């Protein structure tokens, strides 16, 4: 896939891309304002970063302690080395329970494992119960953002989808009306489901409990009505102690949506009488990423989405342009680790302005890791491409003062007479959507020689 090609498709609709940019900036702005109400904000970020450093330095120790405590609490723990194993474990549990329909709350991990299509292929109905996720599920689309899955859709479009799928009044795009309709629709699904699937935000090693954060309470509704709870957790979600939750929960909600706290932070420690909890611990490339010294910090991510909301490229190119479960700056570090060839254009989808690093609540050096990936990718590409040829020519010109002087004079002359069809041809990708600057009459060198006194 090519990010520039995908982004170009999104940018064709100028009104939508402008609205997308402004909407996400609004969320970023909310995050800024609410973070400034916490005087110890920077201390919290530092603390969170250090806790995660500690976790990553002895992940296997914390995972074993977590498993031991969870099992002692009555939770059935499963290990999955990759997406396929994860999906098969879920299916096996469903088959044992003779379950043909599940309700599922938001889980980026299950998106990463493509659980929905796998289960549907095996005859299981999957109902995503997060409102945004249900909307994109109606369209057969993946989420375009990890916190705001339907952020690419306007309320008029959602009204049309609900009219078709839920028989709401045509043209009624009142958010309260539409939310009520979704509520009634989902209530029936909750009542009929024997198994509920959730993600996991934090697994606490010292107690064997795990925490699921939602704003809609849909995870709780599903889990409390079903007989079986399947929780899917990436192995990097471990924190050592319960007291550390105070650090992460304060950072997560503020960084994600500008709220002071997520509405529901639910702790699951042991199954209720007559019920079951299955916890699936999933690697799926995380151990490999842990072994990559330069990129291991990316495993600190708590999936708040703040780096996406602030990124000038994500805001203007849309989540689908990354063709990856986790889009935006952090996705551009994680995805090449999974499939370098497919995602080799992603680390270049950044201005390297560092805004992502500045907002990250766990202080991941995102822009530096993107730069590292660029170097790795460039080194791994032996064949010459347009950019590497251009760089070699530029290198030749810039390293010989006479060549630089002459080529500058030639370009100034040529640009005055060449027609726009040439200066803004397909070769000038920079010129798409931007005007070339006004040409100076002479070079800076000439100007300096005349004016130095
Ligand atoms: S990298 Fe940082 S800012 Fe981006 S989603 Fe993860 S925790 Fe949030």
XYZ file of C-alpha atoms and ligand atoms in Angstrom:
461
model
C 0.000 0.000 0.000
C 1.043 3.599 -0.539
C 0.010 6.184 2.016
C 0.266 9.128 -0.437
C -2.052 7.353 -2.898
C -4.612 6.533 -0.179
C -4.386 10.044 1.252
C -4.983 11.574 -2.163
C -8.255 9.664 -2.419
C -9.389 11.059 0.960
C -8.330 14.602 0.050
C -10.462 14.627 -3.104
C -13.451 15.533 -0.935
C -12.137 18.897 0.235
C -15.077 19.727 2.502
C -14.884 16.412 4.380
C -11.117 16.520 4.771
C -11.308 20.091 6.137
C -14.054 19.087 8.556
C -12.055 16.002 9.644
C -9.012 18.151 10.313
C -10.994 20.688 12.361
C -12.925 18.047 14.330
C -9.790 16.253 15.482
C -8.093 19.535 16.300
C -11.081 20.313 18.528
C -10.393 17.058 20.443
C -6.695 17.922 20.676
C -7.614 21.352 22.022
C -9.868 19.779 24.679
C -6.993 17.541 25.711
C -4.703 20.559 26.072
C -7.187 22.487 28.195
C -8.001 19.630 30.576
C -4.366 18.559 30.969
C -3.522 22.079 32.096
C -5.957 21.741 34.990
C -3.662 19.070 36.490
C -0.604 20.805 37.946
C 1.349 17.529 38.168
C 0.587 16.539 34.553
C 4.217 16.298 33.475
C 5.090 14.315 36.611
C 2.262 11.881 35.794
C 3.596 11.428 32.260
C 7.083 10.776 33.566
C 5.797 8.327 36.165
C 3.689 6.457 33.590
C 6.673 6.231 31.282
C 8.893 4.859 34.047
C 6.287 2.306 35.161
C 6.036 1.062 31.584
C 9.852 0.960 31.297
C 9.887 -1.237 34.357
C 7.177 -3.504 32.918
C 8.954 -3.908 29.579
C 12.261 -4.687 31.273
C 10.761 -7.772 32.987
C 7.584 -8.461 31.078
C 7.782 -12.228 31.503
C 7.973 -11.880 35.313
C 4.862 -9.685 35.462
C 2.962 -11.871 33.011
C 3.617 -15.006 35.035
C 2.562 -13.282 38.268
C -0.551 -11.959 36.533
C -1.476 -15.394 35.220
C -0.901 -17.055 38.621
C -3.095 -14.527 40.429
C -5.794 -14.535 37.760
C -6.019 -18.340 37.850
C -6.192 -18.246 41.660
C -9.147 -15.845 41.270
C -10.986 -18.364 39.091
C -10.217 -16.793 35.694
C -9.379 -19.221 32.864
C -6.212 -17.943 31.199
C -5.245 -18.773 27.602
C -2.104 -17.787 25.674
C -2.114 -16.977 21.954
C 1.092 -16.521 20.010
C -0.650 -14.843 17.066
C -3.971 -13.652 15.663
C -4.904 -17.071 14.282
C -4.426 -18.757 17.650
C -6.383 -15.987 19.372
C -9.308 -16.367 16.998
C -9.328 -20.138 17.304
C -9.383 -19.956 21.105
C -12.405 -17.628 20.963
C -14.166 -19.941 18.496
C -13.439 -23.007 20.611
C -15.009 -21.384 23.683
C -18.065 -20.380 21.644
C -18.449 -23.881 20.224
C -18.219 -25.405 23.706
C -20.975 -23.072 24.837
C -23.047 -23.715 21.677
C -23.096 -19.977 21.178
C -24.082 -18.510 17.796
C -24.107 -14.781 18.593
C -21.873 -12.560 20.707
C -21.846 -8.953 21.838
C -18.461 -7.256 21.716
C -17.263 -3.989 23.198
C -14.476 -1.935 21.653
C -11.207 -3.810 21.391
C -8.406 -2.740 19.080
C -6.764 -6.122 19.652
C -9.725 -8.011 18.177
C -9.607 -5.617 15.196
C -5.896 -6.366 14.867
C -6.682 -10.112 14.892
C -9.607 -9.650 12.437
C -11.833 -11.552 14.848
C -15.155 -10.368 13.378
C -14.662 -11.755 9.844
C -13.157 -14.955 11.278
C -16.171 -15.598 13.513
C -18.660 -14.587 10.842
C -17.026 -17.059 8.446
C -17.657 -19.688 11.124
C -21.330 -18.853 11.414
C -21.201 -16.613 14.523
C -23.071 -13.307 14.561
C -20.908 -10.525 16.028
C -22.547 -7.346 17.300
C -20.226 -4.458 18.119
C -21.897 -2.583 20.952
C -19.836 0.613 21.061
C -21.980 3.145 19.185
C -19.216 4.279 16.824
C -18.159 0.694 16.157
C -21.749 -0.367 15.455
C -22.042 2.453 12.919
C -18.917 1.380 11.018
C -19.985 -2.266 11.330
C -23.242 -1.386 9.531
C -21.054 -0.077 6.694
C -18.768 -3.096 6.797
C -15.864 -0.746 7.502
C -13.078 -0.979 10.104
C -12.763 1.885 12.631
C -10.862 4.888 11.245
C -9.597 5.949 14.698
C -8.836 3.859 17.769
C -10.941 5.954 20.171
C -13.433 7.584 17.773
C -14.172 4.761 15.307
C -16.701 6.678 13.162
C -15.015 10.082 13.257
C -14.859 10.120 9.447
C -18.676 10.180 9.224
C -20.952 13.210 9.616
C -24.247 13.009 11.458
C -26.223 13.247 8.187
C -24.464 10.117 6.917
C -25.173 8.325 10.202
C -28.821 9.336 9.911
C -28.963 7.707 6.457
C -27.304 4.515 7.745
C -29.736 4.290 10.684
C -32.691 4.951 8.395
C -31.639 1.985 6.277
C -30.599 -0.380 9.088
C -32.797 0.637 12.011
C -35.734 2.216 10.149
C -35.322 5.610 11.854
C -37.140 8.629 10.436
C -35.622 9.699 7.105
C -33.549 12.877 7.387
C -33.680 13.032 11.196
C -30.069 13.587 12.220
C -30.689 14.654 15.813
C -27.871 12.932 17.791
C -30.133 12.194 20.796
C -32.780 10.619 18.582
C -30.204 8.501 16.748
C -28.497 7.433 19.983
C -31.848 6.365 21.456
C -32.556 4.290 18.362
C -29.168 2.569 18.680
C -29.841 1.989 22.366
C -33.133 0.212 21.726
C -31.556 -1.839 18.926
C -28.552 -2.870 21.072
C -30.682 -3.627 24.146
C -32.253 -6.562 22.295
C -28.816 -7.869 21.301
C -27.513 -7.612 24.879
C -30.485 -9.518 26.243
C -30.015 -12.382 23.794
C -26.239 -12.910 24.078
C -24.765 -15.769 26.109
C -21.159 -14.641 25.559
C -19.674 -11.138 25.753
C -16.238 -10.244 24.384
C -14.277 -7.229 25.642
C -10.795 -5.810 25.296
C -8.586 -5.019 28.281
C -7.038 -1.643 29.081
C -4.913 -2.710 32.037
C -4.006 -6.055 33.643
C -2.799 -5.743 37.239
C -0.019 -8.245 37.968
C -0.226 -8.131 41.783
C -3.962 -8.942 41.941
C -4.703 -10.809 38.695
C -7.582 -8.412 37.951
C -8.078 -6.460 34.745
C -9.710 -3.144 33.923
C -11.919 -2.261 30.958
C -12.629 1.427 30.228
C -15.669 2.557 28.228
C -17.730 5.714 28.046
C -20.987 3.977 27.182
C -21.063 1.165 29.755
C -21.554 -1.289 26.933
C -18.805 -3.644 28.127
C -20.474 -3.872 31.555
C -23.930 -4.349 30.082
C -22.705 -7.220 27.861
C -20.628 -8.913 30.526
C -23.230 -8.728 33.284
C -26.001 -10.185 31.149
C -23.932 -12.970 29.559
C -22.847 -16.251 31.169
C -19.364 -16.104 29.708
C -16.951 -13.176 29.449
C -14.042 -13.484 27.015
C -11.448 -10.745 27.578
C -8.757 -10.267 24.923
C -5.563 -8.618 26.101
C -2.261 -7.724 24.430
C 0.636 -8.854 26.633
C 1.943 -5.287 26.906
C -1.149 -4.133 28.854
C 0.321 -5.272 32.181
C 0.936 -2.864 35.037
C 2.615 -4.026 38.248
C 0.259 -2.774 40.962
C -3.290 -1.587 41.449
C -2.028 1.738 42.804
C -0.503 2.427 39.370
C -3.995 2.596 37.886
C -4.349 6.045 39.426
C -1.559 7.287 37.190
C -2.818 5.729 33.971
C -6.538 6.385 34.373
C -5.900 10.092 34.981
C -3.772 10.292 31.841
C -5.904 8.091 29.585
C -9.237 9.913 29.598
C -7.715 13.383 29.458
C -5.409 12.448 26.575
C -8.105 10.568 24.648
C -11.150 12.830 24.692
C -10.372 15.691 27.080
C -12.561 14.171 29.829
C -11.288 14.113 33.398
C -12.258 10.469 33.767
C -13.673 7.739 31.541
C -17.310 7.088 32.500
C -16.873 3.384 33.307
C -13.596 1.967 34.599
C -14.681 -1.560 35.433
C -12.523 -4.004 37.387
C -12.925 -7.731 36.696
C -11.337 -9.982 39.279
C -13.249 -13.245 39.439
C -16.335 -14.717 37.773
C -19.716 -14.437 39.492
C -21.256 -17.678 40.732
C -22.244 -19.908 37.799
C -20.385 -17.715 35.258
C -17.004 -17.894 33.507
C -14.266 -15.450 32.627
C -11.759 -16.409 29.941
C -8.740 -14.166 29.510
C -6.690 -14.526 26.318
C -3.152 -13.128 26.481
C -2.000 -12.322 22.960
C 1.518 -11.804 21.610
C 0.973 -11.316 17.855
C 4.319 -9.636 17.181
C 4.745 -7.894 20.528
C 7.712 -10.027 21.616
C 9.422 -9.282 18.307
C 8.840 -5.554 18.877
C 10.224 -5.893 22.405
C 13.403 -7.293 20.868
C 13.839 -4.257 18.609
C 15.842 -1.950 20.833
C 14.958 1.230 18.913
C 11.224 0.504 18.780
C 10.441 -1.311 22.025
C 9.161 1.905 23.623
C 6.189 1.770 21.265
C 4.849 -1.042 23.485
C 4.190 1.541 26.200
C 1.196 2.793 24.207
C -2.105 2.921 26.128
C -4.108 3.569 22.916
C -5.402 7.016 23.856
C -5.321 8.332 20.279
C -3.820 11.706 21.243
C -0.978 11.351 18.737
C -3.556 10.918 15.965
C -5.617 13.936 16.992
C -2.592 16.208 16.912
C -0.868 14.801 13.820
C -1.171 17.177 10.839
C -0.900 14.215 8.469
C -3.495 12.011 10.196
C -5.944 14.901 10.496
C -5.647 15.683 6.807
C -5.356 12.196 5.353
C -7.922 10.269 7.434
C -7.534 6.978 9.281
C -8.210 4.716 6.308
C -5.188 6.063 4.417
C -2.930 4.032 6.753
C -4.569 0.684 5.831
C -3.643 -0.505 9.294
C -5.631 -1.315 12.457
C -3.780 1.341 14.427
C -3.410 4.398 12.187
C -1.564 7.664 12.796
C 1.908 8.178 14.242
C 1.982 5.206 16.640
C 0.495 2.911 13.993
C 3.265 4.014 11.633
C 5.773 2.605 14.134
C 3.854 -0.587 14.971
C 2.705 -1.608 11.484
C 6.148 -1.819 9.787
C 7.149 -4.177 12.599
C 4.339 -6.515 11.528
C 4.794 -6.243 7.740
C 7.638 -4.003 6.631
C 7.034 -4.353 2.927
C 3.336 -3.549 3.079
C 3.711 -0.603 5.469
C 7.010 0.870 4.285
C 5.405 4.188 3.267
C 3.916 4.852 6.736
C 6.991 6.174 8.596
C 7.217 8.798 5.835
C 3.646 9.975 6.560
C 4.892 12.458 9.115
C 6.291 15.966 9.200
C 8.512 14.862 12.122
C 7.265 17.993 13.903
C 7.278 16.087 17.210
C 3.764 17.091 18.259
C 2.878 13.388 18.729
C 5.766 12.978 21.161
C 4.728 16.126 23.039
C 1.184 14.907 23.714
C 1.896 11.217 24.354
C 0.879 10.478 27.969
C 3.527 7.758 28.322
C 6.255 9.822 26.648
C 6.959 7.574 23.673
C 9.571 9.237 21.443
C 7.266 8.737 18.466
C 8.833 11.093 15.934
C 12.320 9.771 16.665
C 11.163 6.209 16.086
C 9.538 7.233 12.806
C 12.866 8.709 11.758
C 14.609 5.466 12.769
C 12.180 3.437 10.630
C 12.865 5.714 7.660
C 16.550 4.939 7.930
C 15.936 1.179 8.257
C 13.576 1.204 5.281
C 15.900 3.269 3.103
C 18.788 0.923 3.913
C 16.675 -2.138 3.098
C 15.647 -0.810 -0.326
C 18.425 -1.703 -2.730
C 16.540 -0.708 -5.918
C 16.639 2.937 -6.953
C 13.316 4.769 -6.879
C 12.253 8.298 -7.827
C 13.111 9.763 -4.443
C 16.524 8.118 -4.118
C 17.487 9.215 -7.670
C 16.397 12.793 -6.860
C 18.419 12.704 -3.627
C 21.521 11.458 -5.434
C 21.218 14.285 -8.004
C 20.644 16.839 -5.214
C 23.652 15.477 -3.346
C 25.825 15.930 -6.454
C 24.630 19.510 -6.960
C 24.752 20.608 -3.308
C 28.260 19.284 -2.773
C 29.783 21.295 -5.678
C 29.353 25.090 -5.154
C 29.716 25.905 -8.853
C 27.072 23.338 -9.836
C 24.734 24.700 -7.161
C 25.234 28.283 -8.378
C 24.671 27.462 -12.032
C 21.684 25.169 -11.464
C 20.025 27.832 -9.272
C 20.409 30.446 -12.036
C 19.088 27.981 -14.630
C 16.053 27.052 -12.537
C 15.175 30.698 -11.849
C 15.293 31.382 -15.591
C 13.402 28.222 -16.537
C 10.604 28.642 -13.995
C 9.830 32.093 -15.433
C 9.067 30.730 -18.880
C 7.864 27.180 -18.343
C 4.067 26.699 -18.507
C 2.197 25.521 -15.396
C 1.474 22.178 -17.062
C 5.218 21.507 -16.747
C 6.008 23.109 -13.376
C 2.986 21.460 -11.739
C 3.217 18.171 -13.597
C 3.007 14.792 -11.864
C 6.744 14.990 -11.104
C 6.153 17.893 -8.711
C 4.282 16.063 -5.948
C 5.116 18.926 -3.559
C 3.161 21.276 -5.817
C -0.098 19.339 -5.381
C -2.219 21.689 -3.303
C 0.635 24.194 -2.844
C 1.954 27.095 -4.908
C 5.634 27.451 -5.639
C 7.049 30.506 -3.838
C 7.572 33.725 -5.787
C 10.944 33.601 -7.499
C 13.635 35.962 -6.225
C 15.382 38.120 -8.827
C 18.783 36.830 -7.811
C 20.367 34.235 -5.546
C 21.081 34.972 -1.892
C 24.782 34.643 -2.671
C 24.627 37.462 -5.237
C 22.507 39.584 -2.923
C 24.944 39.029 -0.060
C 27.971 39.940 -2.135
C 26.316 43.263 -3.060
C 24.913 44.090 0.377
C 27.425 42.673 2.853
C 28.753 46.119 3.828
S 1.463 6.534 21.229
Fe 1.021 7.760 23.029
S -0.348 9.367 22.225
Fe -0.341 7.738 20.682
S -2.076 6.428 21.180
Fe -0.279 5.564 22.226
S -0.297 6.458 24.264
Fe -1.654 7.700 23.022
